[in-house]
Structure formats: structure tokens, C-alpha cells
CSV table of C-alpha atoms and ligand atoms in Angstrom, one decimal:
chain,number,residue,atom,x,y,z
A,1,MET,CA,246.4,11.6,3.3
A,2,SER,CA,243.9,10.8,5.9
A,3,ASP,CA,244.2,9.3,9.4
A,4,ALA,CA,240.5,8.5,9.5
A,5,PRO,CA,239.8,4.8,10.0
A,6,ILE,CA,238.8,2.2,7.4
A,7,GLY,CA,235.5,0.5,8.3
A,8,VAL,CA,235.1,-3.2,7.9
A,9,TYR,CA,231.6,-4.8,8.3
A,10,ASP,CA,230.3,-8.4,8.4
A,11,SER,CA,227.4,-10.3,10.0
A,12,GLY,CA,229.8,-11.6,12.7
A,13,PHE,CA,233.3,-12.9,12.9
A,14,GLY,CA,233.8,-13.7,9.2
A,15,GLY,CA,235.0,-10.3,8.1
A,16,LEU,CA,237.9,-10.6,10.5
A,17,SER,CA,239.6,-12.8,8.0
A,18,VAL,CA,239.6,-9.7,5.7
A,19,TRP,CA,240.4,-7.4,8.6
A,20,ARG,CA,243.5,-9.5,9.2
A,21,GLU,CA,244.6,-9.2,5.6
A,22,ILE,CA,244.2,-5.4,5.6
A,23,HIS,CA,246.0,-5.1,9.0
A,24,ARG,CA,248.9,-7.3,7.8
A,25,ALA,CA,249.4,-5.3,4.6
A,26,LEU,CA,248.5,-1.8,6.0
A,27,PRO,CA,249.6,-1.8,9.7
A,28,GLU,CA,249.6,2.0,9.9
A,29,GLU,CA,245.8,2.2,9.1
A,30,SER,CA,243.3,2.6,11.9
A,31,LEU,CA,240.4,0.1,11.5
A,32,VAL,CA,236.8,0.1,12.9
A,33,TYR,CA,235.3,-3.4,12.7
A,34,LEU,CA,231.6,-3.9,13.0
A,35,GLY,CA,230.4,-7.5,13.4
A,36,ASP,CA,226.7,-7.5,13.7
A,37,GLY,CA,226.5,-10.6,15.9
A,38,LEU,CA,222.9,-10.1,16.8
A,39,ASN,CA,221.4,-11.1,13.5
A,40,CYS,CA,224.1,-13.6,12.3
A,41,PRO,CA,223.9,-15.7,10.2
A,42,TYR,CA,222.7,-13.6,7.3
A,43,GLY,CA,222.9,-16.5,4.8
A,44,SER,CA,219.2,-17.3,4.6
A,45,LEU,CA,217.7,-13.9,5.5
A,46,SER,CA,215.7,-12.0,2.8
A,47,GLU,CA,217.5,-9.4,0.7
A,48,GLU,CA,215.4,-6.7,2.1
A,49,ARG,CA,216.3,-7.6,5.7
A,50,ILE,CA,220.0,-7.7,4.8
A,51,ARG,CA,219.8,-4.3,3.1
A,52,SER,CA,218.3,-2.7,6.2
A,53,LEU,CA,220.8,-4.3,8.5
A,54,ALA,CA,223.7,-3.3,6.2
A,55,GLU,CA,222.4,0.3,6.0
A,56,ARG,CA,222.3,0.5,9.8
A,57,ALA,CA,225.8,-0.9,10.2
A,58,VAL,CA,227.3,1.4,7.5
A,59,ARG,CA,225.6,4.4,9.1
A,60,GLU,CA,227.3,3.5,12.4
A,61,LEU,CA,230.7,3.2,10.6
A,62,ILE,CA,230.2,6.5,8.8
A,63,GLY,CA,229.3,8.1,12.2
A,64,ARG,CA,232.8,7.0,13.4
A,65,GLY,CA,234.3,9.0,10.5
A,66,CYS,CA,235.3,6.0,8.3
A,67,LYS,CA,237.0,7.1,5.0
A,68,LEU,CA,236.3,3.8,3.2
A,69,ILE,CA,234.1,0.9,3.9
A,70,VAL,CA,234.8,-2.8,3.2
A,71,VAL,CA,231.6,-4.9,3.2
A,72,ALA,CA,233.6,-8.0,4.3
A,73,CYS,CA,230.6,-10.3,3.7
A,74,ASN,CA,229.8,-11.9,0.4
A,75,THR,CA,226.1,-12.2,1.5
A,76,ALA,CA,225.7,-8.5,2.4
A,77,THR,CA,227.6,-7.5,-0.7
A,78,SER,CA,225.3,-9.6,-2.9
A,79,ALA,CA,222.1,-8.2,-1.2
A,80,ALA,CA,223.1,-4.7,-0.4
A,81,ILE,CA,226.1,-3.1,-2.1
A,82,GLY,CA,224.1,-1.3,-4.8
A,83,HIS,CA,221.8,0.1,-2.1
A,84,LEU,CA,224.7,1.2,0.1
A,85,ARG,CA,226.5,2.9,-2.8
A,86,ALA,CA,223.3,4.8,-3.7
A,87,THR,CA,222.5,5.7,-0.1
A,88,PHE,CA,226.0,6.9,0.8
A,89,PRO,CA,227.4,8.3,-2.4
A,90,ASP,CA,230.3,10.1,-0.7
A,91,VAL,CA,232.0,7.0,0.7
A,92,PRO,CA,234.0,4.5,-1.4
A,93,PHE,CA,232.9,0.9,-0.8
A,94,VAL,CA,234.8,-2.4,-1.4
A,95,GLY,CA,232.5,-5.4,-1.7
A,96,LEU,CA,233.3,-9.1,-1.5
A,97,GLU,CA,232.6,-11.6,-4.2
A,98,PRO,CA,233.5,-15.3,-4.5
A,99,ALA,CA,236.8,-15.6,-6.4
A,100,VAL,CA,235.2,-17.3,-9.4
A,101,LYS,CA,237.3,-15.5,-12.0
A,102,PRO,CA,240.7,-16.7,-10.9
A,103,ALA,CA,239.4,-20.1,-10.2
A,104,CYS,CA,237.9,-20.5,-13.7
A,105,GLU,CA,241.2,-19.2,-15.2
A,106,ARG,CA,243.3,-21.6,-13.2
A,107,THR,CA,241.4,-24.9,-13.2
A,108,ARG,CA,243.0,-27.8,-15.0
A,109,THR,CA,240.2,-30.3,-14.6
A,110,GLY,CA,237.6,-27.8,-15.8
A,111,VAL,CA,235.6,-28.2,-12.6
A,112,VAL,CA,235.5,-25.6,-9.9
A,113,GLY,CA,233.7,-25.8,-6.5
A,114,VAL,CA,232.2,-22.7,-4.9
A,115,ILE,CA,231.1,-22.9,-1.3
A,116,ALA,CA,229.1,-20.0,0.0
A,117,THR,CA,225.8,-19.1,1.7
A,118,GLU,CA,222.5,-19.8,0.1
A,119,ARG,CA,221.9,-16.1,-0.4
A,120,SER,CA,225.3,-15.5,-2.1
A,121,LEU,CA,224.9,-18.5,-4.5
A,122,THR,CA,221.5,-17.4,-5.7
A,123,GLY,CA,222.2,-13.6,-5.9
A,124,ALA,CA,222.1,-11.8,-9.2
A,125,LYS,CA,225.7,-10.6,-8.8
A,126,PHE,CA,227.1,-14.2,-8.5
A,127,LEU,CA,225.0,-15.4,-11.4
A,128,SER,CA,226.3,-12.6,-13.6
A,129,THR,CA,229.9,-13.3,-12.6
A,130,LEU,CA,229.3,-17.0,-13.5
A,131,ALA,CA,227.9,-16.1,-16.8
A,132,ARG,CA,230.9,-13.8,-17.5
A,133,TYR,CA,233.8,-16.0,-16.4
A,134,GLY,CA,232.4,-19.6,-16.1
A,135,GLY,CA,232.2,-20.4,-19.8
A,136,GLY,CA,233.7,-23.8,-20.5
A,137,VAL,CA,234.1,-24.5,-16.8
A,138,ARG,CA,231.7,-26.6,-14.7
A,139,VAL,CA,231.0,-24.8,-11.5
A,140,VAL,CA,229.7,-27.0,-8.7
A,141,LYS,CA,227.9,-24.9,-6.0
A,142,ALA,CA,227.5,-26.0,-2.4
A,143,VAL,CA,226.1,-24.2,0.6
A,144,GLY,CA,228.5,-24.4,3.6
A,145,ARG,CA,225.8,-25.7,6.0
A,146,GLY,CA,226.9,-25.3,9.6
A,147,PHE,CA,230.2,-23.5,8.7
A,148,VAL,CA,229.2,-20.0,9.9
A,149,GLU,CA,227.7,-21.4,13.1
A,150,ALA,CA,231.0,-23.3,13.8
A,151,VAL,CA,233.1,-20.2,13.4
A,152,GLU,CA,230.7,-18.1,15.5
A,153,SER,CA,230.9,-20.6,18.4
A,154,ASP,CA,234.7,-21.0,18.2
A,155,ALA,CA,234.2,-24.7,17.2
A,156,GLU,CA,236.5,-24.7,14.2
A,157,ASP,CA,238.4,-27.8,15.4
A,158,ALA,CA,235.4,-29.7,16.8
A,159,PRO,CA,234.7,-33.2,15.3
A,160,ALA,CA,231.2,-32.1,14.4
A,161,THR,CA,232.7,-29.3,12.4
A,162,GLU,CA,235.0,-31.6,10.5
A,163,ALA,CA,232.0,-33.8,9.8
A,164,ALA,CA,230.0,-30.8,8.4
A,165,VAL,CA,233.0,-29.8,6.2
A,166,ARG,CA,233.3,-33.4,4.9
A,167,ALA,CA,229.6,-33.5,4.1
A,168,VAL,CA,229.9,-30.4,1.9
A,169,LEU,CA,233.4,-30.9,0.4
A,170,ASP,CA,233.4,-34.6,-0.4
A,171,PRO,CA,230.6,-34.4,-3.1
A,172,VAL,CA,232.3,-31.3,-4.6
A,173,MET,CA,235.6,-33.1,-4.9
A,174,ALA,CA,233.9,-36.2,-6.2
A,175,GLU,CA,232.7,-34.1,-9.1
A,176,GLY,CA,236.4,-33.5,-10.0
A,177,ALA,CA,236.9,-30.0,-8.7
A,178,ASP,CA,240.6,-29.1,-8.5
A,179,ILE,CA,239.9,-25.6,-7.1
A,180,VAL,CA,237.5,-24.9,-4.3
A,181,VAL,CA,236.5,-21.2,-3.7
A,182,LEU,CA,235.6,-20.2,-0.2
A,183,GLY,CA,232.8,-17.7,-1.0
A,184,CYS,CA,232.1,-16.6,2.5
A,185,THR,CA,234.4,-14.7,4.8
A,186,HIS,CA,233.8,-17.0,7.7
A,187,TYR,CA,235.2,-20.0,5.9
A,188,PRO,CA,238.9,-19.1,5.9
A,189,PHE,CA,238.7,-19.7,9.7
A,190,LEU,CA,238.0,-23.3,8.8
A,191,ARG,CA,241.0,-23.6,6.5
A,192,ASP,CA,242.9,-26.2,8.7
A,193,THR,CA,239.8,-28.4,8.9
A,194,ILE,CA,239.2,-28.0,5.2
A,195,ARG,CA,242.8,-29.0,4.5
A,196,ARG,CA,242.4,-32.1,6.7
A,197,VAL,CA,239.3,-33.1,4.8
A,198,VAL,CA,241.0,-32.5,1.4
A,199,GLY,CA,244.0,-34.6,2.6
A,200,ASP,CA,246.5,-35.3,-0.2
A,201,ARG,CA,244.1,-34.7,-3.1
A,202,PRO,CA,245.4,-32.1,-5.5
A,203,VAL,CA,242.8,-29.5,-4.6
A,204,GLU,CA,243.6,-25.8,-4.2
A,205,ILE,CA,241.6,-23.7,-1.7
A,206,ILE,CA,241.2,-20.0,-2.5
A,207,ASP,CA,239.5,-17.0,-1.0
A,208,SER,CA,239.1,-13.3,-1.8
A,209,GLY,CA,241.1,-11.8,1.2
A,210,GLU,CA,244.2,-10.8,-0.7
A,211,ALA,CA,242.4,-9.4,-3.7
A,212,VAL,CA,240.2,-7.3,-1.5
A,213,GLU,CA,243.2,-6.0,0.4
A,214,LYS,CA,244.7,-5.0,-3.0
A,215,ARG,CA,241.5,-3.2,-3.9
A,216,VAL,CA,241.6,-1.3,-0.7
A,217,GLU,CA,245.1,-0.1,-1.4
A,218,SER,CA,244.2,1.0,-4.9
A,219,LEU,CA,241.2,3.0,-3.6
A,220,LEU,CA,243.3,4.6,-0.9
A,221,ASP,CA,245.8,5.7,-3.6
A,222,GLN,CA,243.0,6.8,-6.0
A,223,TYR,CA,241.5,9.1,-3.3
A,224,ASP,CA,244.9,10.0,-1.7
A,225,MET,CA,243.6,8.7,1.6
A,226,ARG,CA,246.5,6.6,3.0
A,227,ALA,CA,247.3,7.1,6.7
A,228,SER,CA,250.1,9.6,7.3
A,229,GLY,CA,252.0,7.1,9.5
A,230,THR,CA,252.7,9.8,12.1
A,231,ALA,CA,249.9,8.7,14.5
A,232,ALA,CA,249.6,5.3,16.2
A,233,PRO,CA,246.7,3.4,14.5
A,234,VAL,CA,243.6,2.8,16.6
A,235,PHE,CA,241.6,-0.5,16.4
A,236,GLU,CA,238.0,-0.4,17.4
A,237,PHE,CA,235.4,-3.2,17.5
A,238,LEU,CA,231.6,-2.7,17.4
A,239,THR,CA,228.7,-5.0,17.5
A,240,PHE,CA,224.9,-5.1,17.7
A,241,ALA,CA,225.2,-8.0,20.2
A,242,ASP,CA,226.7,-7.6,23.7
A,243,GLU,CA,230.0,-6.7,25.3
A,244,ALA,CA,231.1,-10.3,25.5
A,245,TYR,CA,230.7,-10.6,21.8
A,246,ARG,CA,232.6,-7.4,21.2
A,247,GLU,CA,235.5,-8.7,23.3
A,248,ARG,CA,235.5,-12.0,21.3
A,249,LEU,CA,235.7,-10.0,18.1
A,250,ARG,CA,238.8,-8.2,19.4
A,251,ARG,CA,240.5,-11.4,20.5
A,252,LYS,CA,239.8,-13.2,17.2
A,253,ALA,CA,241.1,-10.3,15.2
A,254,PHE,CA,244.4,-10.6,16.9
A,255,GLY,CA,244.3,-14.4,17.1
A,256,ILE,CA,244.3,-14.5,20.9
B,1,LIG,N1,230.5,-13.9,6.3
B,1,LIG,C1,229.4,-13.8,5.5
B,1,LIG,C2,229.7,-14.0,4.0
B,1,LIG,O1,230.8,-13.7,3.6
B,1,LIG,C3,228.0,-14.3,5.8
B,1,LIG,C4,227.8,-15.3,6.8
B,1,LIG,C5,226.4,-15.3,7.3
B,1,LIG,O2,226.1,-14.5,8.1
B,1,LIG,O3,225.6,-16.2,6.8
B,1,LIG,O4,228.9,-14.4,3.2
């Protein structure tokens, strides 16, 4: 057992969608969330730049004694997870990947939409997942332009955000997709807007939050690291931006 915290890292607010899943399923675990904030969005930064930002963030989380680290960012996972595992071999990592496998298994039209950042959609990891599970399925890829910015500015319900979502989603649905994968941890915060845009079309929206939470649980068991449950959990929020951003992270985590 270990009462050390679990670290959760993202470029900004997005990883809080994963933080919420972990907190819901494992309320006794202490969590340290690091939302970079200063360098967000990561979506079109170079791999090298993302690797160095991710290394800095993870060093900070390890400095806080984290027993396991969730890279709650598809983009940072794609660019940096191998580098992080090699640099910090003593810490177990959980990375995020678009939920392509379940989508390809479940589609009935044979067409799946994947919305993610530019970096995630062109990364070697995504391309190898596609090659592995995408056989016989047509995968329509689309960059969620403006989505991250909308979430970062608390503009999830703004008319301009709905227009941005429509501009990305309509062409994907027009191709016949019956499953749309949210391949960026910011996008679940747009779920209501996305549902409005989908309307009554039979389209399922899926993300990786629950699968990641299950993976966290299995690693906690594998390393015998679950919290003892005897101490009250502690929730900490860190950022490379400013105090106001840190406070916004805290409020968004708890939905206040
Ligand atoms: N939340 C991140 C992801 O899952 C990245 C967003 C960004 O910074 O572009 O890909």
C-alpha cells in the first residue's frame, strides 16, 4: 500500500476529464494535477519541444513523491511517453491513446471518426494503432480546430464553439461515421455541444477516460500501491502558468 499521490499531467485543463474519472472511481487516492497552462496548446508544437515540456512536468510530479503518473494528454503521450519511460524507469506511467480499437470493433457502418490534435493524428503511435486495429474499417481523421482553445477559455457553450464543433463534425458524419472518438482529453468538456451538433443522428461519442482509469487500477494492484484509506486524500494543483490559472484548474476539477 502507498498513500503517495497519483500524478496527472496535461498541457492544460484537458487532463481534468481523466482526473475526474480517477477521482470518481478511486476517491481515497491523493492526486497531484499538473496542467502546464503556459505552453498550451501542445497540438502543433514539435515532438522535441513536447518531450522537453513533458520531462519538466514529470520531474515536478516525481519531486512531489508521485507513485504513478498518468500522462493525461494524447499529444504528450504520442510525442513523449517512450522518452519519459526511459528517463524515469522507476515510475509506472499510463499514457493516453485515442480509443480506436473499441471504435473499430463496435462500428456497424464500417466508418469511424477520430478527432484529435494534429500532432496526435500524425504520430507514429496512432498510425501503428490504426494499422493494427483499423483493417476493414474506414477511419476519417479530423483535427479539432479551436476545441482546445474553447475549453481553455471556459467557452464550451459559446455559439462560436458550437460553430467550430459543427465545422469539424459535420463532414465526419457525412462520411457515414457511426462512432466518433474524442482523441484529446480536452474534448470531453465539449460533450454537450458535440451532442447538440450530432442531434438525433445515431452516432456514438467515445473517449478514453474510463479505460485509463481501469489501467490505473490495474497498475496500483500490480505494484501493491493502493491508498491505505486511513488518511484523508489530498488534492493538489500545479501549473507553469500563474496563480489564477491554478485556481481555475482546481475549480474545473470539482466542477465549480
Ligand atoms: N489535451 C491534449 C490531448 O489530449 C492536448 C491539447 C493541446 O494542448 O493541444 O491531446
